[in-house]
Amino acid sequence: MNSSTSALSPNVSVLIAADPYSFAAQTIADAAKTAVESRGKFTISLSGGSTPKKLYELMASPEWASKIPWNKTEFFWGDERYVPSSDSSSNFHMTQQAMLSKVSVPPERVHRVLTEKEANEAAALYDQEIRRVVPTGPDGVPVFDMMLLGLGTNGHTASLFPYQPGLHEKTKLVFAEEIDEVKMTRLSMSVPLINAARQIVFLALGDDKASVIRDVVTGPFDPERLPAQLVRPSQGELLWIVDSASAAKLPEGIAQPAQ
Ligand code: 6PG
């Protein structure tokens, strides 16, 4: 990834899905099955924003709900807006409305950011909760089974925004930061935690994402400007789930049709 040639790293794939939400749901269901069979539970970090809402609604639908091991899944969020959890801009709130309120998830398996606390305390508590629930890898960093990410048109992912100090956070798993660009405090998982995941999935759809996907995936490495380029799995796989619109500006040979 991020090479000047068109070849992707062997652990990176870009798949164009005719039905990206079903494909993403199947990807999650498959990862969950493998995780539960081999480790007894499935740990997933969810993305926020608008793109995943339809995915979460689909996962809670009668067609898919039976395919997700809800009672063995530990739900976290890759980032959160520093607003009350009842606020309409909260990623937890969006997920609760779209999915969690419609399925039977034991409340102790839903790990929201405690935004009622002071921001840095909320980040430290989330860091502790992740360490309590998510098994760590050889380097002491918790290893999520699935890290679902979105991509902003400015190249941000989670709440890793261009030119922000948080891009360089190497020790904390979670940090709070005032984001100038959106004029709000955000909490975000750090790059080392994101990159430790077994499977990282970007779900980036629509023609407004076509340029940024091309720049992130095939453009020069410029992570201050394009923080999503910092997402490089240390051990796992990176999958981009795109649609024909968001893949439209990728050079030949980069994206393959999803099977
Ligand atoms: C958030 C998200 C963020 C999101 C991108 C894309 O809190 O906003 O976690 O990283 O994934 O901004 O958002 P859209 O899906 O709305 O384009």
PDB file of C-alpha atoms and ligand atoms in Angstrom:
ATOM      1  CA  MET A   1       0.000   0.000   0.000  1.00  0.00           C
ATOM      2  CA  ASN A   2       1.120   3.636  -0.443  1.00  0.00           C
ATOM      3  CA  SER A   3       3.775   2.624  -2.919  1.00  0.00           C
ATOM      4  CA  SER A   4       4.472   4.614  -6.033  1.00  0.00           C
ATOM      5  CA  THR A   5       3.904   1.409  -8.030  1.00  0.00           C
ATOM      6  CA  SER A   6       0.391   0.054  -8.552  1.00  0.00           C
ATOM      7  CA  ALA A   7       1.162  -3.164  -6.672  1.00  0.00           C
ATOM      8  CA  LEU A   8      -0.415  -3.458  -3.233  1.00  0.00           C
ATOM      9  CA  SER A   9       1.286  -5.072  -0.267  1.00  0.00           C
ATOM     10  CA  PRO A  10       0.428  -8.790  -0.132  1.00  0.00           C
ATOM     11  CA  ASN A  11      -1.763  -8.336   2.950  1.00  0.00           C
ATOM     12  CA  VAL A  12      -3.836  -5.561   1.360  1.00  0.00           C
ATOM     13  CA  SER A  13      -6.829  -6.059  -0.937  1.00  0.00           C
ATOM     14  CA  VAL A  14      -9.345  -3.715  -2.489  1.00  0.00           C
ATOM     15  CA  LEU A  15     -12.636  -5.366  -3.404  1.00  0.00           C
ATOM     16  CA  ILE A  16     -15.437  -3.775  -5.379  1.00  0.00           C
ATOM     17  CA  ALA A  17     -18.736  -5.108  -4.061  1.00  0.00           C
ATOM     18  CA  ALA A  18     -21.981  -4.820  -6.004  1.00  0.00           C
ATOM     19  CA  ASP A  19     -23.723  -4.939  -2.615  1.00  0.00           C
ATOM     20  CA  PRO A  20     -21.068  -3.562  -0.225  1.00  0.00           C
ATOM     21  CA  TYR A  21     -23.250  -3.696   2.871  1.00  0.00           C
ATOM     22  CA  SER A  22     -24.056  -7.386   2.444  1.00  0.00           C
ATOM     23  CA  PHE A  23     -20.428  -8.078   1.633  1.00  0.00           C
ATOM     24  CA  ALA A  24     -19.311  -6.216   4.752  1.00  0.00           C
ATOM     25  CA  ALA A  25     -21.882  -8.054   6.862  1.00  0.00           C
ATOM     26  CA  GLN A  26     -20.635 -11.389   5.499  1.00  0.00           C
ATOM     27  CA  THR A  27     -17.028 -10.369   6.175  1.00  0.00           C
ATOM     28  CA  ILE A  28     -17.919  -9.580   9.781  1.00  0.00           C
ATOM     29  CA  ALA A  29     -19.966 -12.759  10.197  1.00  0.00           C
ATOM     30  CA  ASP A  30     -17.077 -14.858   8.857  1.00  0.00           C
ATOM     31  CA  ALA A  31     -14.561 -13.148  11.160  1.00  0.00           C
ATOM     32  CA  ALA A  32     -16.896 -13.620  14.108  1.00  0.00           C
ATOM     33  CA  LYS A  33     -17.309 -17.333  13.392  1.00  0.00           C
ATOM     34  CA  THR A  34     -13.552 -17.849  13.196  1.00  0.00           C
ATOM     35  CA  ALA A  35     -12.911 -15.818  16.349  1.00  0.00           C
ATOM     36  CA  VAL A  36     -15.554 -17.569  18.435  1.00  0.00           C
ATOM     37  CA  GLU A  37     -14.419 -21.011  17.244  1.00  0.00           C
ATOM     38  CA  SER A  38     -10.781 -20.317  18.017  1.00  0.00           C
ATOM     39  CA  ARG A  39     -10.906 -17.875  20.926  1.00  0.00           C
ATOM     40  CA  GLY A  40     -14.389 -18.125  22.375  1.00  0.00           C
ATOM     41  CA  LYS A  41     -15.321 -14.529  21.587  1.00  0.00           C
ATOM     42  CA  PHE A  42     -15.244 -11.908  18.833  1.00  0.00           C
ATOM     43  CA  THR A  43     -13.814  -8.475  19.534  1.00  0.00           C
ATOM     44  CA  ILE A  44     -14.782  -5.754  17.083  1.00  0.00           C
ATOM     45  CA  SER A  45     -14.127  -2.040  16.939  1.00  0.00           C
ATOM     46  CA  LEU A  46     -16.869  -0.241  15.012  1.00  0.00           C
ATOM     47  CA  SER A  47     -16.568   2.871  12.906  1.00  0.00           C
ATOM     48  CA  GLY A  48     -18.852   5.852  13.142  1.00  0.00           C
ATOM     49  CA  GLY A  49     -20.060   8.511  10.769  1.00  0.00           C
ATOM     50  CA  SER A  50     -22.788   7.879   8.206  1.00  0.00           C
ATOM     51  CA  THR A  51     -21.446   5.092   5.981  1.00  0.00           C
ATOM     52  CA  PRO A  52     -21.765   2.179   8.432  1.00  0.00           C
ATOM     53  CA  LYS A  53     -25.334   3.014   9.550  1.00  0.00           C
ATOM     54  CA  LYS A  54     -26.864   0.905   6.783  1.00  0.00           C
ATOM     55  CA  LEU A  55     -24.447  -1.910   7.585  1.00  0.00           C
ATOM     56  CA  TYR A  56     -25.492  -1.908  11.220  1.00  0.00           C
ATOM     57  CA  GLU A  57     -29.172  -1.855  10.252  1.00  0.00           C
ATOM     58  CA  LEU A  58     -28.563  -4.790   7.925  1.00  0.00           C
ATOM     59  CA  MET A  59     -26.716  -6.777  10.598  1.00  0.00           C
ATOM     60  CA  ALA A  60     -29.720  -6.351  12.906  1.00  0.00           C
ATOM     61  CA  SER A  61     -32.176  -7.416  10.196  1.00  0.00           C
ATOM     62  CA  PRO A  62     -33.877 -10.852  10.343  1.00  0.00           C
ATOM     63  CA  GLU A  63     -31.758 -11.974   7.346  1.00  0.00           C
ATOM     64  CA  TRP A  64     -28.451 -11.333   9.146  1.00  0.00           C
ATOM     65  CA  ALA A  65     -29.141 -11.222  12.875  1.00  0.00           C
ATOM     66  CA  SER A  66     -28.885 -14.999  13.158  1.00  0.00           C
ATOM     67  CA  LYS A  67     -25.420 -14.952  11.569  1.00  0.00           C
ATOM     68  CA  ILE A  68     -23.791 -12.772  14.229  1.00  0.00           C
ATOM     69  CA  PRO A  69     -22.888 -14.327  17.629  1.00  0.00           C
ATOM     70  CA  TRP A  70     -24.231 -11.325  19.538  1.00  0.00           C
ATOM     71  CA  ASN A  71     -23.738 -12.880  22.973  1.00  0.00           C
ATOM     72  CA  LYS A  72     -20.075 -13.612  22.253  1.00  0.00           C
ATOM     73  CA  THR A  73     -19.208 -10.321  20.591  1.00  0.00           C
ATOM     74  CA  GLU A  74     -17.433  -7.483  22.408  1.00  0.00           C
ATOM     75  CA  PHE A  75     -18.387  -4.133  20.825  1.00  0.00           C
ATOM     76  CA  PHE A  76     -16.065  -1.148  20.934  1.00  0.00           C
ATOM     77  CA  TRP A  77     -15.761   2.023  18.823  1.00  0.00           C
ATOM     78  CA  GLY A  78     -12.640   3.183  17.039  1.00  0.00           C
ATOM     79  CA  ASP A  79     -13.488   6.746  17.873  1.00  0.00           C
ATOM     80  CA  GLU A  80     -16.147   8.830  19.522  1.00  0.00           C
ATOM     81  CA  ARG A  81     -17.271  12.381  19.473  1.00  0.00           C
ATOM     82  CA  TYR A  82     -16.964  13.968  22.916  1.00  0.00           C
ATOM     83  CA  VAL A  83     -20.699  14.430  23.319  1.00  0.00           C
ATOM     84  CA  PRO A  84     -23.278  12.782  25.592  1.00  0.00           C
ATOM     85  CA  SER A  85     -23.996   9.176  24.554  1.00  0.00           C
ATOM     86  CA  SER A  86     -27.596  10.253  23.910  1.00  0.00           C
ATOM     87  CA  ASP A  87     -26.496  12.949  21.470  1.00  0.00           C
ATOM     88  CA  SER A  88     -27.490  12.371  17.845  1.00  0.00           C
ATOM     89  CA  SER A  89     -23.863  12.924  16.756  1.00  0.00           C
ATOM     90  CA  SER A  90     -22.566  10.171  19.065  1.00  0.00           C
ATOM     91  CA  ASN A  91     -21.236   7.108  17.237  1.00  0.00           C
ATOM     92  CA  PHE A  92     -22.478   4.972  20.111  1.00  0.00           C
ATOM     93  CA  HIS A  93     -25.940   6.543  19.766  1.00  0.00           C
ATOM     94  CA  MET A  94     -26.005   5.923  16.015  1.00  0.00           C
ATOM     95  CA  THR A  95     -25.000   2.276  16.530  1.00  0.00           C
ATOM     96  CA  GLN A  96     -27.472   1.808  19.368  1.00  0.00           C
ATOM     97  CA  GLN A  97     -30.313   3.120  17.190  1.00  0.00           C
ATOM     98  CA  ALA A  98     -29.282   1.250  14.040  1.00  0.00           C
ATOM     99  CA  MET A  99     -28.364  -2.095  15.550  1.00  0.00           C
ATOM    100  CA  LEU A 100     -27.768  -2.720  19.232  1.00  0.00           C
ATOM    101  CA  SER A 101     -31.260  -1.777  20.374  1.00  0.00           C
ATOM    102  CA  LYS A 102     -32.713  -4.328  17.916  1.00  0.00           C
ATOM    103  CA  VAL A 103     -30.721  -7.414  18.909  1.00  0.00           C
ATOM    104  CA  SER A 104     -30.021  -9.191  22.175  1.00  0.00           C
ATOM    105  CA  VAL A 105     -26.524  -8.106  23.135  1.00  0.00           C
ATOM    106  CA  PRO A 106     -25.655  -8.499  26.824  1.00  0.00           C
ATOM    107  CA  PRO A 107     -25.072  -4.906  28.037  1.00  0.00           C
ATOM    108  CA  GLU A 108     -21.711  -5.884  29.530  1.00  0.00           C
ATOM    109  CA  ARG A 109     -20.478  -6.623  25.999  1.00  0.00           C
ATOM    110  CA  VAL A 110     -21.167  -3.091  24.766  1.00  0.00           C
ATOM    111  CA  HIS A 111     -18.181  -0.907  25.661  1.00  0.00           C
ATOM    112  CA  ARG A 112     -18.959   2.711  24.928  1.00  0.00           C
ATOM    113  CA  VAL A 113     -16.638   5.639  25.587  1.00  0.00           C
ATOM    114  CA  LEU A 114     -17.757   7.235  28.867  1.00  0.00           C
ATOM    115  CA  THR A 115     -18.139  10.733  27.493  1.00  0.00           C
ATOM    116  CA  GLU A 116     -19.766  11.875  30.711  1.00  0.00           C
ATOM    117  CA  LYS A 117     -16.250  11.858  32.175  1.00  0.00           C
ATOM    118  CA  GLU A 118     -13.586  14.508  31.534  1.00  0.00           C
ATOM    119  CA  ALA A 119     -12.153  13.741  28.075  1.00  0.00           C
ATOM    120  CA  ASN A 120      -8.689  12.559  29.126  1.00  0.00           C
ATOM    121  CA  GLU A 121     -10.194  10.464  31.914  1.00  0.00           C
ATOM    122  CA  ALA A 122     -12.654   8.946  29.426  1.00  0.00           C
ATOM    123  CA  ALA A 123      -9.709   8.070  27.164  1.00  0.00           C
ATOM    124  CA  ALA A 124      -7.757   6.490  30.033  1.00  0.00           C
ATOM    125  CA  LEU A 125     -10.803   4.498  31.162  1.00  0.00           C
ATOM    126  CA  TYR A 126     -11.397   3.284  27.589  1.00  0.00           C
ATOM    127  CA  ASP A 127      -7.743   2.286  27.343  1.00  0.00           C
ATOM    128  CA  GLN A 128      -8.168   0.231  30.529  1.00  0.00           C
ATOM    129  CA  GLU A 129     -11.410  -1.347  29.306  1.00  0.00           C
ATOM    130  CA  ILE A 130      -9.805  -2.394  26.041  1.00  0.00           C
ATOM    131  CA  ARG A 131      -6.895  -3.943  27.954  1.00  0.00           C
ATOM    132  CA  ARG A 132      -9.363  -5.726  30.260  1.00  0.00           C
ATOM    133  CA  VAL A 133     -11.434  -7.263  27.461  1.00  0.00           C
ATOM    134  CA  VAL A 134      -9.225  -7.612  24.361  1.00  0.00           C
ATOM    135  CA  PRO A 135      -6.373 -10.152  24.553  1.00  0.00           C
ATOM    136  CA  THR A 136      -2.942  -8.631  23.940  1.00  0.00           C
ATOM    137  CA  GLY A 137      -0.434  -9.726  21.342  1.00  0.00           C
ATOM    138  CA  PRO A 138       3.293 -10.433  21.809  1.00  0.00           C
ATOM    139  CA  ASP A 139       4.071  -6.699  21.893  1.00  0.00           C
ATOM    140  CA  GLY A 140       1.555  -6.044  24.674  1.00  0.00           C
ATOM    141  CA  VAL A 141      -0.935  -4.308  22.383  1.00  0.00           C
ATOM    142  CA  PRO A 142      -4.531  -5.627  22.446  1.00  0.00           C
ATOM    143  CA  VAL A 143      -5.429  -7.444  19.231  1.00  0.00           C
ATOM    144  CA  PHE A 144      -8.948  -6.820  17.972  1.00  0.00           C
ATOM    145  CA  ASP A 145     -10.342  -9.523  15.723  1.00  0.00           C
ATOM    146  CA  MET A 146     -11.944  -6.870  13.516  1.00  0.00           C
ATOM    147  CA  MET A 147     -11.231  -3.148  13.171  1.00  0.00           C
ATOM    148  CA  LEU A 148     -13.908  -1.500  11.037  1.00  0.00           C
ATOM    149  CA  LEU A 149     -12.901   1.922   9.749  1.00  0.00           C
ATOM    150  CA  GLY A 150     -14.373   4.635   7.601  1.00  0.00           C
ATOM    151  CA  LEU A 151     -12.553   7.207   5.503  1.00  0.00           C
ATOM    152  CA  GLY A 152     -13.171  10.914   5.468  1.00  0.00           C
ATOM    153  CA  THR A 153     -12.822  12.863   2.232  1.00  0.00           C
ATOM    154  CA  ASN A 154      -9.857  14.610   3.864  1.00  0.00           C
ATOM    155  CA  GLY A 155      -8.093  11.291   4.470  1.00  0.00           C
ATOM    156  CA  HIS A 156      -8.888  10.957   8.144  1.00  0.00           C
ATOM    157  CA  THR A 157      -9.916   7.680   9.702  1.00  0.00           C
ATOM    158  CA  ALA A 158     -11.253   7.023  13.188  1.00  0.00           C
ATOM    159  CA  SER A 159     -10.448  10.442  14.644  1.00  0.00           C
ATOM    160  CA  LEU A 160      -6.942  10.536  13.241  1.00  0.00           C
ATOM    161  CA  PHE A 161      -7.126  13.880  11.489  1.00  0.00           C
ATOM    162  CA  PRO A 162      -4.555  15.554   9.217  1.00  0.00           C
ATOM    163  CA  TYR A 163      -1.672  17.326  10.935  1.00  0.00           C
ATOM    164  CA  GLN A 164      -2.968  16.505  14.426  1.00  0.00           C
ATOM    165  CA  PRO A 165      -0.516  15.471  17.160  1.00  0.00           C
ATOM    166  CA  GLY A 166      -2.595  12.345  17.835  1.00  0.00           C
ATOM    167  CA  LEU A 167      -1.190  10.802  14.653  1.00  0.00           C
ATOM    168  CA  HIS A 168       2.064  10.284  16.532  1.00  0.00           C
ATOM    169  CA  GLU A 169       0.600   8.698  19.691  1.00  0.00           C
ATOM    170  CA  LYS A 170       2.581   5.542  20.179  1.00  0.00           C
ATOM    171  CA  THR A 171       1.982   4.502  23.792  1.00  0.00           C
ATOM    172  CA  LYS A 172      -1.650   5.228  24.634  1.00  0.00           C
ATOM    173  CA  LEU A 173      -4.286   2.964  23.077  1.00  0.00           C
ATOM    174  CA  VAL A 174      -6.825   5.797  23.157  1.00  0.00           C
ATOM    175  CA  PHE A 175      -6.381   9.550  23.292  1.00  0.00           C
ATOM    176  CA  ALA A 176      -8.567  12.634  23.480  1.00  0.00           C
ATOM    177  CA  GLU A 177      -7.811  15.565  21.205  1.00  0.00           C
ATOM    178  CA  GLU A 178      -9.337  18.885  20.240  1.00  0.00           C
ATOM    179  CA  ILE A 179      -9.733  18.616  16.456  1.00  0.00           C
ATOM    180  CA  ASP A 180      -9.422  22.061  14.879  1.00  0.00           C
ATOM    181  CA  GLU A 181     -10.959  20.977  11.567  1.00  0.00           C
ATOM    182  CA  VAL A 182     -14.253  19.887  13.095  1.00  0.00           C
ATOM    183  CA  LYS A 183     -14.097  22.199  16.115  1.00  0.00           C
ATOM    184  CA  MET A 184     -14.809  19.435  18.573  1.00  0.00           C
ATOM    185  CA  THR A 185     -13.049  17.156  20.990  1.00  0.00           C
ATOM    186  CA  ARG A 186     -12.786  13.611  19.740  1.00  0.00           C
ATOM    187  CA  LEU A 187     -11.499  10.403  21.304  1.00  0.00           C
ATOM    188  CA  SER A 188      -9.669   7.996  19.026  1.00  0.00           C
ATOM    189  CA  MET A 189      -7.895   4.693  19.059  1.00  0.00           C
ATOM    190  CA  SER A 190      -4.231   5.231  18.290  1.00  0.00           C
ATOM    191  CA  VAL A 191      -2.357   3.955  15.250  1.00  0.00           C
ATOM    192  CA  PRO A 192      -0.556   1.138  17.120  1.00  0.00           C
ATOM    193  CA  LEU A 193      -3.858  -0.226  18.456  1.00  0.00           C
ATOM    194  CA  ILE A 194      -5.573  -0.008  15.063  1.00  0.00           C
ATOM    195  CA  ASN A 195      -2.654  -1.686  13.310  1.00  0.00           C
ATOM    196  CA  ALA A 196      -2.508  -4.560  15.800  1.00  0.00           C
ATOM    197  CA  ALA A 197      -5.907  -5.893  14.646  1.00  0.00           C
ATOM    198  CA  ARG A 198      -6.187  -9.281  12.935  1.00  0.00           C
ATOM    199  CA  GLN A 199      -8.377  -7.838  10.202  1.00  0.00           C
ATOM    200  CA  ILE A 200      -8.773  -4.168   9.355  1.00  0.00           C
ATOM    201  CA  VAL A 201     -11.657  -3.292   7.054  1.00  0.00           C
ATOM    202  CA  PHE A 202     -12.201   0.096   5.448  1.00  0.00           C
ATOM    203  CA  LEU A 203     -15.764   0.561   4.249  1.00  0.00           C
ATOM    204  CA  ALA A 204     -15.618   3.539   1.897  1.00  0.00           C
ATOM    205  CA  LEU A 205     -18.418   4.105  -0.582  1.00  0.00           C
ATOM    206  CA  GLY A 206     -19.718   6.695  -3.003  1.00  0.00           C
ATOM    207  CA  ASP A 207     -18.187   8.989  -5.585  1.00  0.00           C
ATOM    208  CA  ASP A 208     -17.137  11.586  -3.014  1.00  0.00           C
ATOM    209  CA  LYS A 209     -14.567   9.085  -1.691  1.00  0.00           C
ATOM    210  CA  ALA A 210     -13.053   8.173  -5.096  1.00  0.00           C
ATOM    211  CA  SER A 211     -10.230  10.751  -5.025  1.00  0.00           C
ATOM    212  CA  VAL A 212      -9.205  10.167  -1.431  1.00  0.00           C
ATOM    213  CA  ILE A 213      -9.209   6.380  -1.865  1.00  0.00           C
ATOM    214  CA  ARG A 214      -6.936   6.729  -4.900  1.00  0.00           C
ATOM    215  CA  ASP A 215      -4.592   9.040  -2.957  1.00  0.00           C
ATOM    216  CA  VAL A 216      -4.516   6.891   0.191  1.00  0.00           C
ATOM    217  CA  VAL A 217      -4.149   3.542  -1.545  1.00  0.00           C
ATOM    218  CA  THR A 218      -1.864   4.400  -4.477  1.00  0.00           C
ATOM    219  CA  GLY A 219      -0.546   7.911  -3.864  1.00  0.00           C
ATOM    220  CA  PRO A 220       2.769   9.011  -2.357  1.00  0.00           C
ATOM    221  CA  PHE A 221       3.137   8.232   1.345  1.00  0.00           C
ATOM    222  CA  ASP A 222       2.071  11.455   3.050  1.00  0.00           C
ATOM    223  CA  PRO A 223       0.415  10.415   6.336  1.00  0.00           C
ATOM    224  CA  GLU A 224       0.305  13.881   7.875  1.00  0.00           C
ATOM    225  CA  ARG A 225      -1.984  14.911   5.042  1.00  0.00           C
ATOM    226  CA  LEU A 226      -3.607  11.466   4.656  1.00  0.00           C
ATOM    227  CA  PRO A 227      -3.714   9.811   8.085  1.00  0.00           C
ATOM    228  CA  ALA A 228      -5.476   6.716   6.705  1.00  0.00           C
ATOM    229  CA  GLN A 229      -2.099   5.838   5.166  1.00  0.00           C
ATOM    230  CA  LEU A 230      -0.888   5.109   8.691  1.00  0.00           C
ATOM    231  CA  VAL A 231      -3.220   2.086   8.733  1.00  0.00           C
ATOM    232  CA  ARG A 232      -0.798  -0.726   7.955  1.00  0.00           C
ATOM    233  CA  PRO A 233      -1.573  -3.962   9.782  1.00  0.00           C
ATOM    234  CA  SER A 234       1.417  -5.131  11.828  1.00  0.00           C
ATOM    235  CA  GLN A 235       0.388  -8.789  11.576  1.00  0.00           C
ATOM    236  CA  GLY A 236      -3.074  -8.932  10.033  1.00  0.00           C
ATOM    237  CA  GLU A 237      -4.893  -8.211   6.798  1.00  0.00           C
ATOM    238  CA  LEU A 238      -6.255  -4.964   5.383  1.00  0.00           C
ATOM    239  CA  LEU A 239      -9.378  -5.109   3.263  1.00  0.00           C
ATOM    240  CA  TRP A 240     -10.924  -2.132   1.481  1.00  0.00           C
ATOM    241  CA  ILE A 241     -14.597  -2.690   0.704  1.00  0.00           C
ATOM    242  CA  VAL A 242     -15.508  -0.210  -1.978  1.00  0.00           C
ATOM    243  CA  ASP A 243     -18.217   0.223  -4.574  1.00  0.00           C
ATOM    244  CA  SER A 244     -17.859   1.074  -8.259  1.00  0.00           C
ATOM    245  CA  ALA A 245     -18.261   4.783  -7.495  1.00  0.00           C
ATOM    246  CA  SER A 246     -15.602   4.994  -4.798  1.00  0.00           C
ATOM    247  CA  ALA A 247     -13.253   2.764  -6.838  1.00  0.00           C
ATOM    248  CA  ALA A 248     -13.675   4.810 -10.009  1.00  0.00           C
ATOM    249  CA  LYS A 249     -10.336   6.667  -9.804  1.00  0.00           C
ATOM    250  CA  LEU A 250      -8.161   3.728  -8.864  1.00  0.00           C
ATOM    251  CA  PRO A 251      -5.533   2.723 -11.438  1.00  0.00           C
ATOM    252  CA  GLU A 252      -6.098  -0.500 -13.368  1.00  0.00           C
ATOM    253  CA  GLY A 253      -5.332  -3.654 -11.429  1.00  0.00           C
ATOM    254  CA  ILE A 254      -5.700  -2.245  -7.941  1.00  0.00           C
ATOM    255  CA  ALA A 255      -9.306  -3.220  -7.196  1.00  0.00           C
ATOM    256  CA  GLN A 256     -10.798  -6.648  -7.863  1.00  0.00           C
ATOM    257  CA  PRO A 257     -14.455  -7.641  -7.959  1.00  0.00           C
ATOM    258  CA  ALA A 258     -15.603  -9.074  -4.632  1.00  0.00           C
ATOM    259  CA  GLN A 259     -16.608 -12.726  -4.986  1.00  0.00           C
TER     260      GLN A 259
HETATM  261  C1  6PG B   1     -16.508   9.563  12.755  1.00  0.00           C
HETATM  262  C2  6PG B   1     -15.927   8.362  12.096  1.00  0.00           C
HETATM  263  C3  6PG B   1     -15.043   8.804  10.990  1.00  0.00           C
HETATM  264  C4  6PG B   1     -15.761   8.371   9.742  1.00  0.00           C
HETATM  265  C5  6PG B   1     -15.336   9.184   8.569  1.00  0.00           C
HETATM  266  C6  6PG B   1     -16.210   8.869   7.346  1.00  0.00           C
HETATM  267  O1  6PG B   1     -16.614   9.590  13.970  1.00  0.00           O
HETATM  268  O2  6PG B   1     -16.918  10.446  11.966  1.00  0.00           O
HETATM  269  O3  6PG B   1     -15.451   7.417  12.860  1.00  0.00           O
HETATM  270  O4  6PG B   1     -13.755   8.314  10.981  1.00  0.00           O
HETATM  271  O5  6PG B   1     -15.538   6.989   9.503  1.00  0.00           O
HETATM  272  O6  6PG B   1     -15.481  10.550   8.908  1.00  0.00           O
HETATM  273  O7  6PG B   1     -17.501   9.295   7.663  1.00  0.00           O
HETATM  274  P1  6PG B   1     -18.725   9.056   6.643  1.00  0.00           P
HETATM  275  O8  6PG B   1     -18.962   7.592   6.637  1.00  0.00           O
HETATM  276  O9  6PG B   1     -19.855   9.824   7.264  1.00  0.00           O
HETATM  277  O10 6PG B   1     -18.277   9.586   5.307  1.00  0.00           O
END
